[in-house]
mmCIF file of C-alpha atoms and ligand atoms in Angstrom:
data_model
loop_
_atom_site.group_PDB
_atom_site.id
_atom_site.type_symbol
_atom_site.label_atom_id
_atom_site.label_comp_id
_atom_site.label_asym_id
_atom_site.label_seq_id
_atom_site.Cartn_x
_atom_site.Cartn_y
_atom_site.Cartn_z
ATOM 1 C CA MET A 1443 134.627 214.731 84.216
ATOM 2 C CA ARG A 1444 136.995 215.457 87.110
ATOM 3 C CA LYS A 1445 135.416 216.357 90.436
ATOM 4 C CA LYS A 1446 136.435 219.765 91.822
ATOM 5 C CA LEU A 1447 138.586 219.717 94.937
ATOM 6 C CA LEU A 1448 139.325 222.329 97.591
ATOM 7 C CA LEU A 1449 142.049 221.434 100.075
ATOM 8 C CA GLY A 1450 143.016 223.776 102.907
ATOM 9 C CA ASN A 1451 146.656 223.542 103.900
ATOM 10 C CA TRP A 1452 146.726 224.717 107.495
ATOM 11 C CA LYS A 1453 150.537 224.529 107.721
ATOM 12 C CA MET A 1454 151.714 225.180 111.324
ATOM 13 C CA ASN A 1455 148.507 226.897 112.396
ATOM 14 C CA LYS A 1456 145.722 226.093 114.880
ATOM 15 C CA THR A 1457 146.022 224.359 118.236
ATOM 16 C CA PRO A 1458 143.916 221.202 118.738
ATOM 17 C CA ARG A 1459 141.239 223.326 120.437
ATOM 18 C CA GLU A 1460 141.080 225.748 117.496
ATOM 19 C CA ALA A 1461 141.060 222.894 114.998
ATOM 20 C CA LYS A 1462 138.190 221.240 116.885
ATOM 21 C CA GLU A 1463 136.187 224.484 116.761
ATOM 22 C CA PHE A 1464 136.578 224.607 112.983
ATOM 23 C CA ALA A 1465 135.625 220.932 112.664
ATOM 24 C CA LEU A 1466 132.494 221.292 114.780
ATOM 25 C CA ALA A 1467 131.344 224.338 112.830
ATOM 26 C CA SER A 1468 132.054 222.895 109.375
ATOM 27 C CA LYS A 1469 129.002 220.636 108.933
ATOM 28 C CA GLU A 1470 126.749 223.040 107.007
ATOM 29 C CA MET A 1471 129.664 224.067 104.808
ATOM 30 C CA VAL A 1472 130.496 220.473 103.933
ATOM 31 C CA ASP A 1473 126.809 219.816 103.121
ATOM 32 C CA TYR A 1474 126.848 222.794 100.764
ATOM 33 C CA ALA A 1475 130.019 221.594 99.019
ATOM 34 C CA ILE A 1476 128.783 218.004 98.640
ATOM 35 C CA ALA A 1477 125.442 219.274 97.294
ATOM 36 C CA HIS A 1478 127.438 221.013 94.556
ATOM 37 C CA ASP A 1479 129.568 217.949 93.859
ATOM 38 C CA ILE A 1480 132.757 219.451 95.271
ATOM 39 C CA ASP A 1481 135.279 217.526 97.385
ATOM 40 C CA VAL A 1482 136.479 219.577 100.350
ATOM 41 C CA GLY A 1483 139.185 218.934 102.882
ATOM 42 C CA VAL A 1484 141.724 220.360 105.277
ATOM 43 C CA ALA A 1485 145.269 219.375 106.188
ATOM 44 C CA PRO A 1486 145.828 220.067 109.898
ATOM 45 C CA THR A 1487 149.059 219.442 111.798
ATOM 46 C CA TYR A 1488 149.627 215.906 113.108
ATOM 47 C CA VAL A 1489 148.457 216.794 116.619
ATOM 48 C CA CYS A 1490 145.127 218.059 115.259
ATOM 49 C CA LEU A 1491 144.310 215.199 112.882
ATOM 50 C CA GLN A 1492 142.399 213.105 115.400
ATOM 51 C CA THR A 1493 140.203 215.881 116.727
ATOM 52 C CA VAL A 1494 139.317 217.114 113.234
ATOM 53 C CA LYS A 1495 138.577 213.579 112.072
ATOM 54 C CA GLU A 1496 136.382 212.901 115.100
ATOM 55 C CA ASN A 1497 134.473 216.189 115.148
ATOM 56 C CA ALA A 1498 133.995 217.129 111.492
ATOM 57 C CA ASP A 1499 131.432 215.829 109.029
ATOM 58 C CA PRO A 1500 132.812 212.415 107.936
ATOM 59 C CA ARG A 1501 132.773 213.631 104.335
ATOM 60 C CA LEU A 1502 135.354 216.349 105.059
ATOM 61 C CA ILE A 1503 138.661 215.029 103.720
ATOM 62 C CA VAL A 1504 141.293 215.186 106.440
ATOM 63 C CA SER A 1505 144.853 215.109 105.127
ATOM 64 C CA ALA A 1506 148.240 214.941 106.815
ATOM 65 C CA GLN A 1507 150.967 217.370 105.718
ATOM 66 C CA ASN A 1508 153.683 214.714 105.478
ATOM 67 C CA VAL A 1509 154.376 211.051 106.250
ATOM 68 C CA ASN A 1510 157.362 208.717 106.517
ATOM 69 C CA GLU A 1511 157.625 205.866 104.001
ATOM 70 C CA HIS A 1512 158.640 203.303 106.670
ATOM 71 C CA ASP A 1513 155.965 201.518 108.699
ATOM 72 C CA HIS A 1514 157.779 201.828 112.045
ATOM 73 C CA GLY A 1515 161.270 201.992 113.522
ATOM 74 C CA ALA A 1516 164.048 204.296 114.628
ATOM 75 C CA TYR A 1517 162.955 207.510 112.862
ATOM 76 C CA THR A 1518 162.647 210.068 115.650
ATOM 77 C CA GLY A 1519 160.070 212.748 114.989
ATOM 78 C CA GLU A 1520 158.442 210.895 112.102
ATOM 79 C CA ILE A 1521 154.895 209.590 111.603
ATOM 80 C CA SER A 1522 154.048 206.410 109.671
ATOM 81 C CA ILE A 1523 151.266 205.347 107.328
ATOM 82 C CA PRO A 1524 149.773 202.773 109.790
ATOM 83 C CA MET A 1525 149.552 205.554 112.423
ATOM 84 C CA LEU A 1526 147.551 207.725 110.026
ATOM 85 C CA GLN A 1527 145.409 204.778 108.950
ATOM 86 C CA GLU A 1528 144.434 204.048 112.534
ATOM 87 C CA LEU A 1529 143.026 207.592 112.731
ATOM 88 C CA GLY A 1530 141.148 207.095 109.467
ATOM 89 C CA ILE A 1531 143.421 209.491 107.555
ATOM 90 C CA SER A 1532 143.959 208.505 103.939
ATOM 91 C CA TRP A 1533 145.274 211.699 102.319
ATOM 92 C CA VAL A 1534 148.795 213.154 102.616
ATOM 93 C CA ILE A 1535 150.360 216.308 101.137
ATOM 94 C CA LEU A 1536 153.914 215.728 99.911
ATOM 95 C CA GLY A 1537 156.680 217.893 98.501
ATOM 96 C CA HIS A 1538 155.265 221.237 99.579
ATOM 97 C CA SER A 1539 157.810 223.958 98.774
ATOM 98 C CA GLU A 1540 158.133 224.835 102.467
ATOM 99 C CA ARG A 1541 159.112 221.248 103.247
ATOM 100 C CA ARG A 1542 161.459 221.192 100.275
ATOM 101 C CA GLU A 1543 163.092 224.408 101.546
ATOM 102 C CA TYR A 1544 163.161 223.930 105.329
ATOM 103 C CA ASN A 1545 163.248 220.130 105.626
ATOM 104 C CA GLY A 1546 165.294 219.152 102.602
ATOM 105 C CA GLU A 1547 162.442 217.106 101.103
ATOM 106 C CA THR A 1548 163.460 216.073 97.584
ATOM 107 C CA SER A 1549 161.424 214.742 94.680
ATOM 108 C CA GLU A 1550 163.231 211.391 95.151
ATOM 109 C CA ALA A 1551 162.122 211.250 98.799
ATOM 110 C CA CYS A 1552 158.570 212.121 97.742
ATOM 111 C CA ASN A 1553 158.676 209.305 95.194
ATOM 112 C CA ALA A 1554 159.374 206.727 97.932
ATOM 113 C CA LYS A 1555 156.521 208.162 100.015
ATOM 114 C CA ILE A 1556 154.118 208.181 97.073
ATOM 115 C CA HIS A 1557 154.879 204.502 96.366
ATOM 116 C CA ALA A 1558 154.246 203.657 100.033
ATOM 117 C CA LEU A 1559 150.975 205.619 100.081
ATOM 118 C CA LEU A 1560 149.669 204.038 96.884
ATOM 119 C CA ALA A 1561 150.535 200.558 98.191
ATOM 120 C CA ALA A 1562 148.362 201.442 101.211
ATOM 121 C CA ARG A 1563 145.543 202.679 98.901
ATOM 122 C CA MET A 1564 145.975 206.246 100.160
ATOM 123 C CA VAL A 1565 145.903 209.543 98.262
ATOM 124 C CA PRO A 1566 149.115 211.549 97.808
ATOM 125 C CA VAL A 1567 148.809 215.253 97.006
ATOM 126 C CA TYR A 1568 152.123 215.919 95.318
ATOM 127 C CA CYS A 1569 153.226 219.567 95.157
ATOM 128 C CA CYS A 1570 155.479 221.130 92.567
ATOM 129 C CA GLY A 1571 156.375 224.689 91.643
ATOM 130 C CA GLU A 1572 159.227 227.017 90.802
ATOM 131 C CA SER A 1573 161.004 229.907 92.544
ATOM 132 C CA LEU A 1574 160.765 233.515 91.366
ATOM 133 C CA GLU A 1575 164.278 233.242 89.934
ATOM 134 C CA THR A 1576 163.345 230.179 87.863
ATOM 135 C CA PHE A 1577 160.102 231.832 86.743
ATOM 136 C CA GLU A 1578 161.895 235.004 85.657
ATOM 137 C CA ALA A 1579 164.506 232.979 83.790
ATOM 138 C CA GLY A 1580 161.684 231.339 81.793
ATOM 139 C CA LYS A 1581 162.604 227.896 83.131
ATOM 140 C CA THR A 1582 159.347 227.018 84.887
ATOM 141 C CA LYS A 1583 158.404 224.131 82.612
ATOM 142 C CA ALA A 1584 161.780 222.368 82.737
ATOM 143 C CA TRP A 1585 161.769 222.714 86.543
ATOM 144 C CA VAL A 1586 158.276 221.396 87.032
ATOM 145 C CA GLU A 1587 158.775 218.565 84.536
ATOM 146 C CA GLU A 1588 161.765 217.316 86.543
ATOM 147 C CA GLN A 1589 159.741 217.419 89.782
ATOM 148 C CA ILE A 1590 156.849 215.505 88.198
ATOM 149 C CA ARG A 1591 158.952 212.874 86.416
ATOM 150 C CA VAL A 1592 161.115 212.143 89.475
ATOM 151 C CA GLY A 1593 158.282 212.333 92.014
ATOM 152 C CA LEU A 1594 156.001 210.004 90.052
ATOM 153 C CA ALA A 1595 158.647 207.645 88.626
ATOM 154 C CA GLY A 1596 157.742 203.970 88.547
ATOM 155 C CA ILE A 1597 154.060 204.424 89.328
ATOM 156 C CA ALA A 1598 151.631 202.160 87.477
ATOM 157 C CA PRO A 1599 149.021 204.017 85.386
ATOM 158 C CA GLU A 1600 146.154 202.393 87.306
ATOM 159 C CA ASP A 1601 147.605 203.751 90.571
ATOM 160 C CA ALA A 1602 148.358 207.184 89.137
ATOM 161 C CA ALA A 1603 144.642 207.916 88.799
ATOM 162 C CA SER A 1604 144.347 208.546 92.537
ATOM 163 C CA VAL A 1605 147.336 210.915 92.736
ATOM 164 C CA VAL A 1606 146.475 214.608 93.069
ATOM 165 C CA ILE A 1607 148.989 217.189 91.805
ATOM 166 C CA ALA A 1608 149.226 220.723 93.171
ATOM 167 C CA TYR A 1609 151.064 223.337 91.122
ATOM 168 C CA GLU A 1610 152.179 226.110 93.450
ATOM 169 C CA PRO A 1611 154.624 228.722 92.156
ATOM 170 C CA ILE A 1612 156.736 229.585 95.204
ATOM 171 C CA TRP A 1613 156.596 233.303 94.367
ATOM 172 C CA ALA A 1614 152.809 233.174 94.776
ATOM 173 C CA ILE A 1615 152.671 231.363 98.126
ATOM 174 C CA GLY A 1616 151.670 233.608 101.000
ATOM 175 C CA THR A 1617 152.771 236.688 99.079
ATOM 176 C CA GLY A 1618 149.398 237.950 97.866
ATOM 177 C CA LYS A 1619 150.859 237.806 94.322
ATOM 178 C CA SER A 1620 148.788 235.017 92.815
ATOM 179 C CA ALA A 1621 149.712 233.755 89.355
ATOM 180 C CA THR A 1622 147.320 234.921 86.656
ATOM 181 C CA LYS A 1623 144.847 232.292 85.577
ATOM 182 C CA GLU A 1624 146.619 232.197 82.196
ATOM 183 C CA ILE A 1625 149.987 231.431 83.775
ATOM 184 C CA ALA A 1626 148.423 228.799 86.044
ATOM 185 C CA GLU A 1627 146.557 227.150 83.154
ATOM 186 C CA ASP A 1628 149.602 227.217 80.889
ATOM 187 C CA THR A 1629 151.736 225.340 83.438
ATOM 188 C CA ILE A 1630 148.951 223.004 84.557
ATOM 189 C CA ALA A 1631 148.081 222.047 80.958
ATOM 190 C CA PHE A 1632 151.792 221.394 80.449
ATOM 191 C CA ILE A 1633 151.823 219.171 83.565
ATOM 192 C CA ARG A 1634 148.827 217.242 82.219
ATOM 193 C CA GLY A 1635 150.807 216.693 79.013
ATOM 194 C CA ILE A 1636 153.675 215.157 81.010
ATOM 195 C CA LEU A 1637 151.204 212.973 82.899
ATOM 196 C CA ARG A 1638 149.754 211.837 79.557
ATOM 197 C CA ASP A 1639 153.231 210.934 78.388
ATOM 198 C CA MET A 1640 153.840 208.962 81.603
ATOM 199 C CA PHE A 1641 150.417 207.391 82.202
ATOM 200 C CA GLY A 1642 148.423 207.661 78.968
ATOM 201 C CA ASP A 1643 144.705 208.424 79.165
ATOM 202 C CA VAL A 1644 144.772 208.169 82.965
ATOM 203 C CA ALA A 1645 146.111 211.740 82.850
ATOM 204 C CA ASP A 1646 142.607 212.935 81.980
ATOM 205 C CA ALA A 1647 141.275 211.546 85.259
ATOM 206 C CA MET A 1648 144.022 213.054 87.452
ATOM 207 C CA ARG A 1649 143.169 216.178 89.407
ATOM 208 C CA ILE A 1650 145.600 219.095 89.235
ATOM 209 C CA LEU A 1651 145.158 221.976 91.681
ATOM 210 C CA TYR A 1652 146.519 225.501 91.601
ATOM 211 C CA GLY A 1653 147.916 226.971 94.818
ATOM 212 C CA GLY A 1654 149.420 230.316 95.788
ATOM 213 C CA SER A 1655 147.475 233.249 97.277
ATOM 214 C CA VAL A 1656 144.093 231.775 96.302
ATOM 215 C CA LYS A 1657 141.283 233.730 97.973
ATOM 216 C CA PRO A 1658 137.466 233.732 97.903
ATOM 217 C CA GLY A 1659 137.728 236.669 95.473
ATOM 218 C CA ASN A 1660 139.956 234.996 92.868
ATOM 219 C CA ILE A 1661 139.258 231.247 93.064
ATOM 220 C CA ALA A 1662 136.458 231.364 90.453
ATOM 221 C CA GLU A 1663 138.882 232.746 87.843
ATOM 222 C CA TYR A 1664 141.069 229.668 88.079
ATOM 223 C CA MET A 1665 138.099 227.351 87.857
ATOM 224 C CA SER A 1666 137.151 228.818 84.496
ATOM 225 C CA GLU A 1667 140.305 227.233 83.043
ATOM 226 C CA PRO A 1668 139.923 223.752 81.522
ATOM 227 C CA ASP A 1669 142.837 221.996 83.239
ATOM 228 C CA ILE A 1670 142.527 223.482 86.742
ATOM 229 C CA ASP A 1671 140.487 221.164 88.966
ATOM 230 C CA GLY A 1672 140.550 223.048 92.240
ATOM 231 C CA ALA A 1673 142.875 224.716 94.713
ATOM 232 C CA LEU A 1674 145.316 224.069 97.529
ATOM 233 C CA VAL A 1675 144.830 227.049 99.829
ATOM 234 C CA GLY A 1676 146.877 228.175 102.806
ATOM 235 C CA GLY A 1677 146.010 231.454 104.553
ATOM 236 C CA ALA A 1678 142.464 231.767 103.204
ATOM 237 C CA SER A 1679 141.512 228.272 104.417
ATOM 238 C CA LEU A 1680 141.979 229.002 108.122
ATOM 239 C CA ALA A 1681 138.862 230.997 108.986
ATOM 240 C CA LEU A 1682 135.447 229.411 108.477
ATOM 241 C CA ASP A 1683 133.982 232.430 106.654
ATOM 242 C CA SER A 1684 136.838 232.539 104.234
ATOM 243 C CA TYR A 1685 136.748 228.756 103.690
ATOM 244 C CA ARG A 1686 133.042 229.013 102.952
ATOM 245 C CA GLY A 1687 133.824 231.847 100.493
ATOM 246 C CA LEU A 1688 136.276 229.567 98.700
ATOM 247 C CA ILE A 1689 133.590 226.904 98.273
ATOM 248 C CA GLU A 1690 131.167 229.530 96.961
ATOM 249 C CA GLY A 1691 133.813 230.604 94.454
ATOM 250 C CA LEU A 1692 134.195 226.993 93.303
ATOM 251 C CA VAL A 1693 130.433 226.644 92.859
ATOM 252 C CA LYS A 1694 130.271 229.639 90.479
HETATM 253 P P1 PGA B 1236 148.717 230.471 100.437
HETATM 254 O O1 PGA B 1236 149.483 229.066 100.578
HETATM 255 O O2 PGA B 1236 147.312 230.152 99.957
HETATM 256 O O3 PGA B 1236 148.720 231.051 101.822
HETATM 257 O O4 PGA B 1236 149.473 231.280 99.446
HETATM 258 C C1 PGA B 1236 149.246 228.023 99.658
HETATM 259 C C2 PGA B 1236 150.099 226.824 100.006
HETATM 260 O O5 PGA B 1236 151.261 226.997 100.403
HETATM 261 O O6 PGA B 1236 149.627 225.672 99.908
#
C-alpha cells in the first residue's frame, strides 16, 4: 500500500517572513494529515528553506525546488546537496516544466542530479509532462516515456523505491484546466508500466503524483484512481486554508 503524498510547490512565491508565518501556523494541519496517514510537505524557495524547517512541525516534509549535482565549486548561483543536508532538507523537486522551459533543465541533467541525491539517501521528486501541442498530437505517452527512461537511467531498483514521480501536463499547470482524472490515470498507469519494465516489482512501491490545477475541490477525484498516489500542487498550496482543503480532499 503506497502512502498518500501532498507536496506544495511554492515556486517563486513567499518571502521568508511569509513562509515563516505559514510554517508556524501549520502544526494542527500536519497533525490532521499524519492522523490520516498522509505525508504532507512544501517546497519553498532556497531562501525560505531554513525558516520553514525551523518553524514548522518536524513531520512537514520540506523540499528544495532544485539542486546542483556537484558538492561544491565554481558554479555561481547554484546550491549543493551538502548545503541542503546541513539544513535538514532531504527532498528535492527536479525537472519541473518551468525549469525545463526557462532554465534549460534536461532529462539528462536531472538524471545526474537524481544519482547524486540517491547516493546521499535523499528523495528526488522527478517531474514529467507534455505540452498542449504534444497532447493534441496524441504523443503524450512517447514524450513522457522518453523523460522517464532518460531521467531514471542507470538507477538500481533498490534505490528507485524512494524516487517520487510527478506527472504534470504543461497545459494544466496554472491554467485552471486540470486534466480529467481519466486522462491523469491513463498516463500515470502507463508511467507505472515503464517503471515496472525498468525496476520490476519496485514499481508498485513508487509514488506517482498528478499535478496541474489541483484544487481542494478536485483533488478527491484524482485520489479515486488506483495509480494516483497524491498531488504536486502550485497555486492552491500557498494559502493555509486552501492547503488544509487539499488535505481534507485527500482524506475523503
Ligand atoms: P498549479 O501548479 O497547481 O498552480 O497548476 C502545479 C505545479 O506546477 O507543480
